[in-house]
Every structure is written in C-alpha cells, then in structure tokens.
C-alpha cells in the first residue's frame, strides 16, 4: 500500500514498453495498414478506369459495326446496279448482233435475186429468138436483130 | 490454502492485500513489491510480445484472423488518439497502445481466483502474491506520473520553456505580479491533480473490485461453518459470478479511461496557448 521504490521500477518498465511499442509495433502496423489502404484505393481506381475503357471500347465497336454495315449495303447496291447494267449491255449486244445477221441475210437474198434476174435476162433473149424462129420457120439473123434484142433485154 | 494460519476474516483479507516486498537498502521507501514488478513484466511482455509478433509478420495483403484482430485494436487506439490529439502520433500512439494493453492485462488478473493464486504462491514458498499490479498504487502512479512528465514535455515542446513558465505564473488570473503566487499555486494543483486522479481512479476501482471478491470469498468460507451453510455458499458463488461478469466491463472501461485521459491531458498541454 505504501509508495516505495517500486514506483521507479514500474515507471522504467512503462518507459521501456512505450519505447518498444514505438519502435517495433507501431511503425510496421501503421505501414501495413496504410499500404493496404493504398493498394485498395489503387485497385478501385484501376477498376474504375477499366470500366471506362470497356464503355469506350464498346462504343468504338458499335461505331465500327455500323460503318461496316453501311459499307456492305452500299456495295450491295452498287453490285446490283452493275449487274443490271451488264444484263442491259448483253441485251443490247444481242439485239445488235441479231440485226446485223438479219441485214446480212437480206443482202444475200437481194444479191441472189439480182443474179437470178441477170441470168433470166440473158436467157430471155435467146428464148425470144428461138420463139421467133419457130414462128417464122426460118433462121433469123441474130446479128441483124441484135440491136432490137438488146433493147428488149434492157426493158426486162 | 494455508487455512491453518488464517483464522480470522481480517487475517484473510490482510493476507490477500499484502505485497511480496523485498528490501533494497534500509527498507521503508527503499523496498520493492516483487509481485507487482514481476507480474507487470510478464503481462507487458506477453501483451506487447503478441502484438509485436503479429506486427513483425504483418502482410499488406489479406490479413489472417489474428492480424485482423490486432489491426482492429490498432485502428481503435489510433482513431481514439487521432480524435483527441491533432499532432504526430509517433509517440502518443504507442503510448496509448501500451497503456491500454498493459492496464487491461493487469486488470484482467483480477479475474483469477485469488485463493488459487495465493495457494500456488504458498506452494512455492512465497508468503504473499498479489497478482493484480493495478491494485498497487506504485504501478498506477508510475504510469500516471510518467504521463505527467509527458504533459510537461509536450507543454515545453508547444510553448517553449519561457512560454511554459510564463503560463505557469500568469495563466488563469492575469499577469499582475501580485497574482503570481496564486496563479502558480493553482497551476501546480491543476498539474498534480491530473496524475493523482488518474492513478487513484484505476487503483481505487481495481482495489475495490478485488476487495469485493475477497468479501464474497469470505462469505463462502464463513458459510461453510454455519448451519444454513449451503444457502450462503450458493449465494456467495452466484454473487461472485455476477461480480466477475460485471468486472469484465470495469476492466475494459478502466483501461480505456486511463488511455483516453492520458491522451487528453497531453493534448491539452499541447494545445494551450
């Protein structure tokens, strides 16, 4: 119950314990907790950043898909137009070819007709002479009537 | 339980209130309460050693159960100090941590059955052994006057030696030289009242708690000799249990109060202008 020298021993013990706590307990614990707090806040910030990046990437991806779709539809339209054009061209070419062939055939027909007419003309003269010989019962001098025959040939 | 020597109730109580004293020099003031010193050392080493072991291997990743507990305790002390004291906690933090740990463990010894402790001490040949250092005024005053030294130290730090002395002589009433003795006397009382009340509060609470355990123990022992013994025995057991449960609260509360008041006194010294 009395105050004795125990007081000094106890005070010294107290001082030693405080020194020990200040040197070996407080700093590592404070550092560990602070370090963890820092890491947690860093992690949260990184998560936030990641979320923002994800949103940005999604936005970009959407835009790209939209652009690609637009490009595809333009290409499709162009292709269709081109196909129609090709068909049109083919049709025109075929028609031209057909016209050309018809014209050729007509030309050939006309030339053959002319040839036949010419041949016929040649033969008409001799036929007429032969007919006249029969009628007159005598030879007709073809040379004497050549002028008349020539006129006849031209009339045919 | 050395029952042969302890015939009367006053023998029983005074036996339990005796420290194991060793003289150094001529005795009287120059003697040491060995039980207080040894118990304080054991408790200090166990308490701070446990925290130290955790602090040494503290991971910054996911903490284990023990580390979580120690960190919770650390945060509790740290925030308590931070609320009161605005400056650096490099010294006050460890001081508060030491006070709370040490005082709590000292108080906790109050829950040891005191007859068992005395019996165990008797078996190894010690005539007395008080297991609760905080029922020794030397232990509580050692802490509270160390706090006084820190109060004076922080006053010096905040105001300088001149400012501290100036405040000592002029503070509450004014700087008129006639008032100097009154100022000084009042400041001296104020300064001394802090550690005395701090040490006395803890000592008184723990001493009274210990005494009540003794009286209840006495009731149990007296009861066993009387006619209605069984009833008194049951009552003593129930009351001892109830008091022990209540005492758990007191133990924690006193450790907390000692810590907070120490920090508050030092913060006041630090802030005064």
Tab-separated table of C-alpha atoms in Angstrom, chain A residues 74-127:
chain	number	residue	atom	x	y	z
A	74	UNK	CA	-23.568	0.437	-100.412
A	75	UNK	CA	-21.545	-2.319	-102.034
A	76	UNK	CA	-24.620	-4.458	-102.440
A	77	UNK	CA	-26.480	-1.611	-104.142
A	78	UNK	CA	-23.585	-0.936	-106.458
A	79	UNK	CA	-23.291	-4.563	-107.342
A	80	UNK	CA	-26.957	-4.798	-108.155
A	81	UNK	CA	-26.724	-1.727	-110.318
A	82	UNK	CA	-23.701	-3.164	-112.083
A	83	UNK	CA	-25.456	-6.478	-112.662
A	84	UNK	CA	-28.447	-4.717	-114.188
A	85	UNK	CA	-26.093	-2.728	-116.366
A	86	UNK	CA	-24.329	-5.878	-117.548
A	87	UNK	CA	-27.635	-7.509	-118.385
A	88	UNK	CA	-28.691	-4.397	-120.260
A	89	UNK	CA	-25.447	-4.342	-122.217
A	90	UNK	CA	-25.745	-8.031	-123.067
A	91	UNK	CA	-29.243	-7.484	-124.271
A	92	UNK	CA	-28.183	-4.575	-126.475
A	93	UNK	CA	-25.262	-6.543	-127.885
A	94	UNK	CA	-27.513	-9.498	-128.689
A	95	UNK	CA	-30.022	-7.251	-130.402
A	96	UNK	CA	-27.305	-5.579	-132.462
A	97	UNK	CA	-25.939	-8.973	-133.481
A	98	UNK	CA	-29.377	-10.163	-134.427
A	99	UNK	CA	-29.998	-7.005	-136.510
A	100	UNK	CA	-26.654	-7.442	-138.171
A	101	UNK	CA	-27.430	-11.060	-139.037
A	102	UNK	CA	-30.879	-10.142	-140.395
A	103	UNK	CA	-29.356	-7.374	-142.518
A	104	UNK	CA	-26.742	-9.833	-143.904
A	105	UNK	CA	-29.390	-12.323	-144.793
A	106	UNK	CA	-31.439	-9.665	-146.595
A	107	UNK	CA	-28.411	-8.511	-148.513
A	108	UNK	CA	-27.659	-12.052	-149.577
A	109	UNK	CA	-31.254	-12.557	-150.664
A	110	UNK	CA	-31.155	-9.340	-152.669
A	111	UNK	CA	-27.878	-10.199	-154.372
A	112	UNK	CA	-29.146	-13.671	-155.282
A	113	UNK	CA	-32.316	-12.174	-156.637
A	114	UNK	CA	-30.273	-9.817	-158.819
A	115	UNK	CA	-28.096	-12.673	-160.026
A	116	UNK	CA	-31.182	-14.712	-160.919
A	117	UNK	CA	-32.673	-11.715	-162.721
A	118	UNK	CA	-29.468	-11.220	-164.708
A	119	UNK	CA	-29.403	-14.902	-165.707
A	120	UNK	CA	-33.055	-14.750	-166.581
A	121	UNK	CA	-32.401	-11.675	-168.734
A	122	UNK	CA	-29.659	-13.466	-170.611
A	123	UNK	CA	-31.906	-16.415	-171.274
A	124	UNK	CA	-34.967	-14.326	-172.271
A	125	UNK	CA	-33.188	-13.012	-175.408
A	126	UNK	CA	-32.213	-16.450	-176.701
A	127	UNK	CA	-35.701	-17.726	-175.810
